Structures are given as C-alpha cells and as structure tokens.
Short mmCIF file of C-alpha atoms in Angstrom, two decimals:
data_model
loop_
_atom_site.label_atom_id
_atom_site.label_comp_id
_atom_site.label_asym_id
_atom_site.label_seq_id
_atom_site.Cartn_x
_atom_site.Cartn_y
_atom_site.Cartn_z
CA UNK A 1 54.91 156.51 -121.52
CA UNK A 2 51.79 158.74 -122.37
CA UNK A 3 49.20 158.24 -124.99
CA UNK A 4 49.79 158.96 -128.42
CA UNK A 5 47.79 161.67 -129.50
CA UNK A 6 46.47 161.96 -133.01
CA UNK A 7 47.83 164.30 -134.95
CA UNK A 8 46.47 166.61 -138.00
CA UNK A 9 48.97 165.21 -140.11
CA UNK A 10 48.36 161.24 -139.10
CA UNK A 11 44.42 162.39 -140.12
CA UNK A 12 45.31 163.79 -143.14
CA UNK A 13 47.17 160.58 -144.05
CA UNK A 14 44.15 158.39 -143.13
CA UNK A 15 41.75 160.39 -145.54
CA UNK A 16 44.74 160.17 -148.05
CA UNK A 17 44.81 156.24 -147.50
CA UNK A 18 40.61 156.41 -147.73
CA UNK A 19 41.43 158.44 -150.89
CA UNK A 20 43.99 156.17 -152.61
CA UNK A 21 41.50 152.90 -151.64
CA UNK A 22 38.62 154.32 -153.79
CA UNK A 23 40.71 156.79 -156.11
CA UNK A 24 38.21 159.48 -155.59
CA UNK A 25 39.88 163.26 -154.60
CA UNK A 26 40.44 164.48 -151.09
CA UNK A 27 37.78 166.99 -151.22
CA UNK A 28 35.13 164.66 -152.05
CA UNK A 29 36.15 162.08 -148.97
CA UNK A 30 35.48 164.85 -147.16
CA UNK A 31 32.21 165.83 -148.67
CA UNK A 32 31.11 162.42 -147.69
CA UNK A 33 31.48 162.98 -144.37
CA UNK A 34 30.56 166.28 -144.30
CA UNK A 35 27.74 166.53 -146.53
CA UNK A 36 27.14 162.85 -147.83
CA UNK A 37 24.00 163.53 -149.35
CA UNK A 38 25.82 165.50 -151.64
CA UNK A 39 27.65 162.51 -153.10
CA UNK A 40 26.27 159.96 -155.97
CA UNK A 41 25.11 156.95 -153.79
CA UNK A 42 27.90 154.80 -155.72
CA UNK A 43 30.55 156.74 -154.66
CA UNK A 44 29.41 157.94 -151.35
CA UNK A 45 28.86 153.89 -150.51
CA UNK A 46 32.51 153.35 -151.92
CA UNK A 47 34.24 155.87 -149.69
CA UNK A 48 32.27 154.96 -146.82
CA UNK A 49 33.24 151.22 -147.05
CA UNK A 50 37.35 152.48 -147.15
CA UNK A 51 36.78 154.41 -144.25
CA UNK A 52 35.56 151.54 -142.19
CA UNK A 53 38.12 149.29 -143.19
CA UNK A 54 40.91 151.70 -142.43
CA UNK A 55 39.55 152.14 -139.29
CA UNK A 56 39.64 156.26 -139.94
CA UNK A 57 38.04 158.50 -137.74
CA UNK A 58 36.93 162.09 -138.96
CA UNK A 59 37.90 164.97 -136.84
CA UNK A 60 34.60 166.08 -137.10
CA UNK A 61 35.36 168.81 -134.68
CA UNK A 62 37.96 169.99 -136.78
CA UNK A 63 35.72 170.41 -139.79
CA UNK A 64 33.12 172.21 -137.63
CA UNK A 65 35.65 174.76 -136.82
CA UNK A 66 36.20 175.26 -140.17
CA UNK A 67 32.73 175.05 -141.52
CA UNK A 68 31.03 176.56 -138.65
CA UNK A 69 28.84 173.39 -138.90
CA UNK A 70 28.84 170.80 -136.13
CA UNK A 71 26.20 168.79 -137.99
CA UNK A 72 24.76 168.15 -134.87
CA UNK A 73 21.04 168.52 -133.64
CA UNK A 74 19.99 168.42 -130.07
CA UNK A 75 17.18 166.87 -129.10
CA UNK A 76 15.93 167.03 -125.14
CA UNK A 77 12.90 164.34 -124.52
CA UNK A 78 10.95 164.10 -121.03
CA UNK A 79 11.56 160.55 -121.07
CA UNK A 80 12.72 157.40 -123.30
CA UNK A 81 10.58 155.19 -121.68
CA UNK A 82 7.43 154.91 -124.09
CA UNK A 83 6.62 155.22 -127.85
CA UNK A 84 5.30 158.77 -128.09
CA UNK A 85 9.17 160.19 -127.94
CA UNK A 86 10.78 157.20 -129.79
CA UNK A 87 8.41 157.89 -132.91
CA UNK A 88 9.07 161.58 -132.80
CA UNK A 89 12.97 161.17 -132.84
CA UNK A 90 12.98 158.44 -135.34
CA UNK A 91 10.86 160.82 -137.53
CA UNK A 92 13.40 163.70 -136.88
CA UNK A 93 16.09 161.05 -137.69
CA UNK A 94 14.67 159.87 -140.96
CA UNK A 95 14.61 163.35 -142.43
CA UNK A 96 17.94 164.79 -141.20
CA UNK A 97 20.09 161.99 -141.56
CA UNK A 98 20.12 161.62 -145.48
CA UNK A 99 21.30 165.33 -145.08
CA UNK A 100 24.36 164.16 -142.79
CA UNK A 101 22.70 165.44 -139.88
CA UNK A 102 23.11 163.42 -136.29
CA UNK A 103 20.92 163.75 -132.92
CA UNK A 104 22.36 163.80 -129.95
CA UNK A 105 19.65 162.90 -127.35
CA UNK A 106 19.69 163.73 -123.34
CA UNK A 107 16.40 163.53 -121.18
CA UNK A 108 14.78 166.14 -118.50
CA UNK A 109 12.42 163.77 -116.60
CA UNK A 110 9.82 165.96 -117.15
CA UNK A 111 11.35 168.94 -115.22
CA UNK A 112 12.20 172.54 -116.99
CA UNK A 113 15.32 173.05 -114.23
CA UNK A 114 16.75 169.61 -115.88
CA UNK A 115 15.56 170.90 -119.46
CA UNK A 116 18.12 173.76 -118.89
CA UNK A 117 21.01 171.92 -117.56
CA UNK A 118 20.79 170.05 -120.50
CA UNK A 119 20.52 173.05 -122.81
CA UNK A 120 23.34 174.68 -121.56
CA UNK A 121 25.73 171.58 -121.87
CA UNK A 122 24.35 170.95 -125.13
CA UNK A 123 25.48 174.44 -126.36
CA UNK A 124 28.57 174.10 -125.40
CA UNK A 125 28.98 171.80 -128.26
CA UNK A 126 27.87 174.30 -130.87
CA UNK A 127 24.78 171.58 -132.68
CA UNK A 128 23.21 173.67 -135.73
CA UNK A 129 20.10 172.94 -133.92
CA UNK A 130 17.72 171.63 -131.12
CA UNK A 131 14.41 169.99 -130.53
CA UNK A 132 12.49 170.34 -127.26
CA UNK A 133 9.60 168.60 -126.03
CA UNK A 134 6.61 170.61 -125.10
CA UNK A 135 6.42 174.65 -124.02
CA UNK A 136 7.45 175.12 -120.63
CA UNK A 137 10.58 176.53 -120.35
CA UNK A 138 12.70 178.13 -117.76
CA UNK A 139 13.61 181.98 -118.50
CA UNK A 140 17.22 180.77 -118.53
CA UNK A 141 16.63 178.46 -121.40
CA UNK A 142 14.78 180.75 -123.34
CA UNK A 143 17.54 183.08 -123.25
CA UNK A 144 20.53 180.73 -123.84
CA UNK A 145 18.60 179.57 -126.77
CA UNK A 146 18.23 183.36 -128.36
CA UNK A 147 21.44 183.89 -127.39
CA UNK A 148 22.46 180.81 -129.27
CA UNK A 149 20.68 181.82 -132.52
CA UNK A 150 20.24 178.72 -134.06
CA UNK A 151 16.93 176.74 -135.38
CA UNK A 152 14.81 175.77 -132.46
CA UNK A 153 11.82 173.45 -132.70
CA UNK A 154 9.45 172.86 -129.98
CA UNK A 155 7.24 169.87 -130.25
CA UNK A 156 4.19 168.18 -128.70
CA UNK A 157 1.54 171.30 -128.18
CA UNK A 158 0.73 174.45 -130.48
CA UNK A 159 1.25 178.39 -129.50
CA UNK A 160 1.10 181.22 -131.28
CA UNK A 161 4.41 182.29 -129.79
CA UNK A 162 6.98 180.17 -130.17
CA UNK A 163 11.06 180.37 -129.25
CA UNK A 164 11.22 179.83 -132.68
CA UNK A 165 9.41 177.01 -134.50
CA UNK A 166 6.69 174.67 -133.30
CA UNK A 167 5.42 171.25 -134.97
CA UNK A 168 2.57 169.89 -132.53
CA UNK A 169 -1.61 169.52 -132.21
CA UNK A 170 -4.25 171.03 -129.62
CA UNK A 171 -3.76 168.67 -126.14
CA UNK A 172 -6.91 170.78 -125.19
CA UNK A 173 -8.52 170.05 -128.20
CA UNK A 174 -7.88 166.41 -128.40
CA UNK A 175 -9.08 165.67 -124.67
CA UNK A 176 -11.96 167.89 -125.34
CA UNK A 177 -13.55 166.42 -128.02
CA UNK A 178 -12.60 162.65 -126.59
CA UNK A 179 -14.80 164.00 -123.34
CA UNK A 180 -17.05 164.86 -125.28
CA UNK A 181 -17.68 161.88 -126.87
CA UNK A 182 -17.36 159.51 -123.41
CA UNK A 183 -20.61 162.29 -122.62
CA UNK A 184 -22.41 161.31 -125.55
CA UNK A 185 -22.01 157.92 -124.69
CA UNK A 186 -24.17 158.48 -121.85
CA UNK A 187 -21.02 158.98 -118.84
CA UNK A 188 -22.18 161.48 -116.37
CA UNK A 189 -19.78 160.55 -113.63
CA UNK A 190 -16.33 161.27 -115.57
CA UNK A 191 -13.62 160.93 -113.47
CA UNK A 192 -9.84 161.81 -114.32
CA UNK A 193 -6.59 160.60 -113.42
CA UNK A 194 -3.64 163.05 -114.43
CA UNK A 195 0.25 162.67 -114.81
CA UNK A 196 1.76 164.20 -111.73
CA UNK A 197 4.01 167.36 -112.01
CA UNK A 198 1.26 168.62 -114.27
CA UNK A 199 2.17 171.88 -112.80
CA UNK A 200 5.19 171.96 -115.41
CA UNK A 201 3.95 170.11 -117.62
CA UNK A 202 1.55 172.41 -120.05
CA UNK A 203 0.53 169.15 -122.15
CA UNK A 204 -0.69 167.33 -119.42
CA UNK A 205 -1.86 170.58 -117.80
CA UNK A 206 -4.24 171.54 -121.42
CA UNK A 207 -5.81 167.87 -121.59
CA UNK A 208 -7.20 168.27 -117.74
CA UNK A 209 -8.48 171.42 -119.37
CA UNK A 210 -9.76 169.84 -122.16
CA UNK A 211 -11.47 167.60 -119.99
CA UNK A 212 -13.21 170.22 -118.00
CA UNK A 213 -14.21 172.02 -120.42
CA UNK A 214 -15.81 169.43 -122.16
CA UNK A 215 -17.94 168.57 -118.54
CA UNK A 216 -18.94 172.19 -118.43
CA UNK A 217 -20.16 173.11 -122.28
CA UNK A 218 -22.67 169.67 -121.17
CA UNK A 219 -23.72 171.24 -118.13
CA UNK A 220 -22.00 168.70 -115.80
CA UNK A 221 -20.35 170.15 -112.67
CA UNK A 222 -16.71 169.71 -112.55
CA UNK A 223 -16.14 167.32 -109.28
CA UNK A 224 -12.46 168.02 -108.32
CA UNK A 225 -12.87 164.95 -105.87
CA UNK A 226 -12.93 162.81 -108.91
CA UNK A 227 -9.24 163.85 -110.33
CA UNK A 228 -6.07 162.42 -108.71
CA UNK A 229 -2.77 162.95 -109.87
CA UNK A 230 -0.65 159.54 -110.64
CA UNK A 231 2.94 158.98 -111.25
CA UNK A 232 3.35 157.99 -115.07
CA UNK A 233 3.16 154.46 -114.99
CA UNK A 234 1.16 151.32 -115.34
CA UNK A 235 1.13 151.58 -111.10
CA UNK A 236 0.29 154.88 -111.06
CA UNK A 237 -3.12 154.47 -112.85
CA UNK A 238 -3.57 151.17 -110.52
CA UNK A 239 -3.32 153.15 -108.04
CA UNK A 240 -5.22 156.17 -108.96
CA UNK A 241 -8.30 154.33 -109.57
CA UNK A 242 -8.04 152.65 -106.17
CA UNK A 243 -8.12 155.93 -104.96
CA UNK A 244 -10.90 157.23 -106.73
CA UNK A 245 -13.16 154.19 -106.24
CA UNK A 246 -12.21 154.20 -102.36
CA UNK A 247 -14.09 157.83 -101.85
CA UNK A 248 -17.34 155.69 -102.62
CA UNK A 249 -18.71 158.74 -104.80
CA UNK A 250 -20.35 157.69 -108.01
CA UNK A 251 -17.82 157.04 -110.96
CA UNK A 252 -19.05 155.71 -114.14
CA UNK A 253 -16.16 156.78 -116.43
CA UNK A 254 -12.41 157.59 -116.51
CA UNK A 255 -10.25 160.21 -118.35
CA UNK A 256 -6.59 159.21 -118.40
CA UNK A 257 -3.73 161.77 -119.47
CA UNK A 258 -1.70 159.21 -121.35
CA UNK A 259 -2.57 155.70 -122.52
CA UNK A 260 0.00 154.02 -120.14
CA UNK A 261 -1.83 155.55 -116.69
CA UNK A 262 -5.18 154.49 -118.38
CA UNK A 263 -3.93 150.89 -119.34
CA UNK A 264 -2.62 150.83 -115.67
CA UNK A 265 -6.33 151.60 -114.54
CA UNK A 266 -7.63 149.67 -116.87
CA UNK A 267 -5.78 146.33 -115.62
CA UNK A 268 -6.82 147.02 -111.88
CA UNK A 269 -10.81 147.54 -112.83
CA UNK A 270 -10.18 144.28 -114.43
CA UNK A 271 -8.21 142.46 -111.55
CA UNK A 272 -11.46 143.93 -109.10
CA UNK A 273 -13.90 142.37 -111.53
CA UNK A 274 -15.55 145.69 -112.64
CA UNK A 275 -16.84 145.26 -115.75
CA UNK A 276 -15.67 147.75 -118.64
CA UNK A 277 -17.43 149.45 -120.05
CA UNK A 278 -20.64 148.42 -118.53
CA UNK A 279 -19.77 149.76 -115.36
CA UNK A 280 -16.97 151.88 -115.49
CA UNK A 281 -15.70 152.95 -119.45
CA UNK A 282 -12.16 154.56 -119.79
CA UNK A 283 -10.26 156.58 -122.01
CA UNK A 284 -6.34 157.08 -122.53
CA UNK A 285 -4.33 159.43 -124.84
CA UNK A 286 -1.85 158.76 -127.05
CA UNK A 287 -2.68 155.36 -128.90
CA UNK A 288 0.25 153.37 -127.62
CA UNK A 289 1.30 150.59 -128.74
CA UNK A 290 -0.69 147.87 -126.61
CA UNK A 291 -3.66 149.99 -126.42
CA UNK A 292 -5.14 148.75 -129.43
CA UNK A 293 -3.86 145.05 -128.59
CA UNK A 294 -5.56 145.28 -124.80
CA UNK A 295 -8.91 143.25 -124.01
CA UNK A 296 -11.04 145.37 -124.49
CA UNK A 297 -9.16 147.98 -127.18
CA UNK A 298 -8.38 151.32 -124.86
CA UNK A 299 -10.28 154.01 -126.81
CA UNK A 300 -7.48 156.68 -127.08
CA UNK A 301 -6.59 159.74 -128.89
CA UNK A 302 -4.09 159.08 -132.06
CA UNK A 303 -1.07 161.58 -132.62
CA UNK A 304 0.54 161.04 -135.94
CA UNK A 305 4.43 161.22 -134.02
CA UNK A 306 6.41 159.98 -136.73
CA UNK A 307 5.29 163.05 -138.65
CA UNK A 308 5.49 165.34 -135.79
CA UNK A 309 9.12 164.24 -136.18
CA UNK A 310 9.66 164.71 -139.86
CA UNK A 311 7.99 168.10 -139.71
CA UNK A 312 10.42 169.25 -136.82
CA UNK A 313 13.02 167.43 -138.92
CA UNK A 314 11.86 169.41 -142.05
CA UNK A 315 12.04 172.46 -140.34
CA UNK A 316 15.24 172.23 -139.48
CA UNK A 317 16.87 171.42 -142.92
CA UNK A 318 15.21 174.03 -144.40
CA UNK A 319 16.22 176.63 -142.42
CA UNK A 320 19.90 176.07 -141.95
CA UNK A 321 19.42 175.45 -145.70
CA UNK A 322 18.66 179.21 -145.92
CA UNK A 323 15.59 178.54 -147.54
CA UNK A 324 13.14 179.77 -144.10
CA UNK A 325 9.98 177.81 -144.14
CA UNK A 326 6.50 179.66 -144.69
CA UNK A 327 5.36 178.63 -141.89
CA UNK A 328 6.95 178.20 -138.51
CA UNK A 329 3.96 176.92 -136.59
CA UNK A 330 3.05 173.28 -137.98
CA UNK A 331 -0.13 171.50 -136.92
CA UNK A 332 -0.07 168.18 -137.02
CA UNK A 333 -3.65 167.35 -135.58
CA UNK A 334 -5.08 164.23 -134.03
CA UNK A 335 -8.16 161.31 -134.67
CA UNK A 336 -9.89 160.29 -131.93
CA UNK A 337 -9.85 155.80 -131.50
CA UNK A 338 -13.26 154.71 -130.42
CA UNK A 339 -12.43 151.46 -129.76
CA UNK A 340 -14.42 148.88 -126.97
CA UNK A 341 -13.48 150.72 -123.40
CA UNK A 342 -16.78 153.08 -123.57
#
C-alpha cells in the first residue's frame, strides 16, 4: 500500500481544527503563518500554541503560489566554521524573523563556481531574497540573480557597484591603518601571512593590499619573501610562520588576514619560545572570539557583524516592503584593538 498523501482538503481541516481550538477566523490562522508579525502577540501566541498541538503543518508552498511570497531568504556563507558568519546571519535573523521571514543557509567554501551552484538551486525555490558573502562572483551568478529580480545583498566589503545592495566596511582600509600602526610601533620587518585562494577571494585579496600599501606610504620596501599564503586554520598560521622564520631573513612583525591564522601563529612563536611582542609582535583581523581571551590579547581589527547582519536584514524588509531604502550601499566601518601582541 502507498503513502497517503496529504490532501488540500485534510489541510484545510487542520487550519479549521487550529481555528476552532483558539476561535479566531480562518484568515487570521493564516496571517499567522504568513505574516505573524501582523498579529497582536496574544493572539498570534494562541494560534501558534494550537498549531503545535495539532501537529498541523502549513503548506507553505501552497501559500507562496498564491501570494507570490515564499518568505524565504537565501543566504550563501564561505564557511560556518568561525564567528564572523555566525554573527552576520544571526543579525540577518533577528531583523527578518519578527517579519515571518526564514533563512535558508548553504556554504561555497570560499569558491565563486560553488557560490553559483548554490545560487542556482536556491532559485529554484523562488526565496524573496538572498545574501552573499563578499564581491566575487561568477558571470553566471550575476546573471541568474538579475534574471531573478529579487533583493540582493552582498556583505563583507564596500563597492560602488553593487548587484544590488551592499552592507560591509573597507578590508583595505582596516588592514591599512592596523599596518600602519604595527609601523608606528617601531616594526620595520612586517611580515604577512594570507588566507589561501586569495585569488577569489577580494576580502582577503584588499587587506594584503592594505598591508602594502601601508609599507609603502612609510617608505618600507614591500619584501614579497615575507608573505606566504596559509590554509585558514589555526595550522595554517603554525605553519606559515615556520615558513617564514625558516628563510632566516629578518622578521620583527606579522600581519595575519584573519584572527584564526594569526592565533595559529601566535601559538607556534609561543611553543618556539619567541617572545611576543619583544621579538616578534603580531596582528590578526576580525576580533574573534578568543582573541581578546589569548595570553597576550591578539591586537585585531573589530567588525561590528551583528550589525552588518541587521543592516543586510534591514535592507531586505524594506525593500520587498516597497518602501526602497535611500541608500543601497551601507558602511558599517571598523575600530582597530590595540591590545598586548605589538
């Protein structure tokens, strides 16, 4: 015998029992799970409490069909693995959520040909709208997503010429002006460990820029012998120093592209007994989590993510609101963390 499938009719009679539970109408059972914020909290609570003890389950897909509204929003991350894209995503979360909005999340591994495999299945589910991470984009995606015509928000880095909306700070900037200061601290000998795949990876990419740019407005030649790239982990910054100190040119500094590389390095100078700063200072980007709890504190760059989030979030509800935002390029900006490291 086959599965019973559900029918329209055995929905309708679920919302009908949901209904009769909290004597409140049809339509507004179905606002709450359409539109819940919508709904006085009492009521919205009320229905919401019937539906989970009938067990009902909203043919959501239905409704979009209907509505035109999946009440979806993509959201494509590099990774999961550290805090940067879990603050941005709960930020997103804590905006559209009240609004009845729900992110579906897939990840690219840092790669643009993953980014648009991801794209494309995630349009095939019709979301009202999607966040990417970062700039680079294949020509594919950038034309599946203007075919799609629906809100997009890019986050993590700034341009002038977005798909369509972009909620992020100056990497260049930001690794610039940290430089800077590891220069006015009396580092000559700056040395600079950066994610690998930088080549698709404008974020990383602008904060090696940052960092050269820095070296050469202070007169100090750029020594390309003194950057390695490292895979993103604690390892690959263990490693990346090794390989740096092993040319036995002078090094008296480090430049990380993200905090965990630089806590990675950090942890080996430490293991070799070379004493930080005194000998060697280091830098990270970022501000994660440990990098403030680390002995000594990592001196970092701060993003304010769970903003970058709510702005992209923001963004989003008021445009499928109808109500376009005056601005579609949103800088968050950054604070440099002088901490103990240099």
């Amino acid at each position: 015998m086959g599965k019973r499938v559900r029918t329209n009719a055995e929905g309708r009679r679920k919302m009908e029992d949901v209904a009769r539970l909290t004597g409140v109408s049809l339509s507004t059972v179905s606002r709450v799970i359409r539109e819940p914020h919508r709904v006085a909290e009492p009521t919205r609570l009320k229905v919401e409490t019937a539906i989970a003890s009938t067990g009902y389950v909203p043919n959501l897909v239905a409704s979009s069909l209907k509505s035109e509204r999946s009440r979806l929003v993509a959201c494509v991350v590099p990774s999961v693995e550290h805090s940067f894209i879990a603050d941005v995503v709960r930020g997103a979360s804590e905006v559209l959520r009240p609004q009845g909005f729900q992110l579906m999340l897939a990840t690219s591994d840092f790669r643009p040909e993953e980014e648009e495999d991801v794209v494309h299945a995630f349009l095939s589910r019709r979301p009202d709208a999607i966040i990417l991470t970062g700039l680079t984009h294949t020509d594919r995606t950038r034309a599946m997503l203007g075919a799609a015509g629906i809100p997009v928000v890019e986050v993590g880095n700034l341009s002038d010429q977005p798909i369509d909306m972009v909620v992020g700070f100056s990497n260049r900037e930001a690794q610039k002006q940290l430089t800077t200061a590891m220069i006015d601290a009396g580092r000559r000998h700056i040395g600079y460990l950066l994610h690998d795949g930088s080549a698709q990876n404008e974020r990383s990419r602008d904060r090696y820029n940052g960092y050269r740019a820095a070296l050469t407005e202070r007169g100090i030649a750029c020594d390309d012998r003194l950057t390695t790239e490292v895979e993103f982990s604690y390892r690959g910054g263990a490693v990346g120093l090794g390989q740096l100190l092993a040319q036995g040119r002078p090094i008296d500094a480090l430049c990380c592209s993200n905090d965990i590389i630089a806590l990675g390095a950090l942890y080996e100078l430490q293991r070799r007994g070379i004493a930080v700063p005194d000998t060697i200072a280091i830098a990270g980007f970022d501000d994660h989590e440990a990098s403030s709890q680390c002995v000594p504190p990592l001196s970092t760059v701060r993003i304010p993510r769970l903003l970058m989030g709510r702005e992209a979030g923001r963004l989003i509800e008021q445009t499928l609101a109808g109500e376009p935002p005056t601005s579609k390029i949103v800088d968050v900006g950054f604070a440099l963390q002088i901490r103990q490291t240099f």
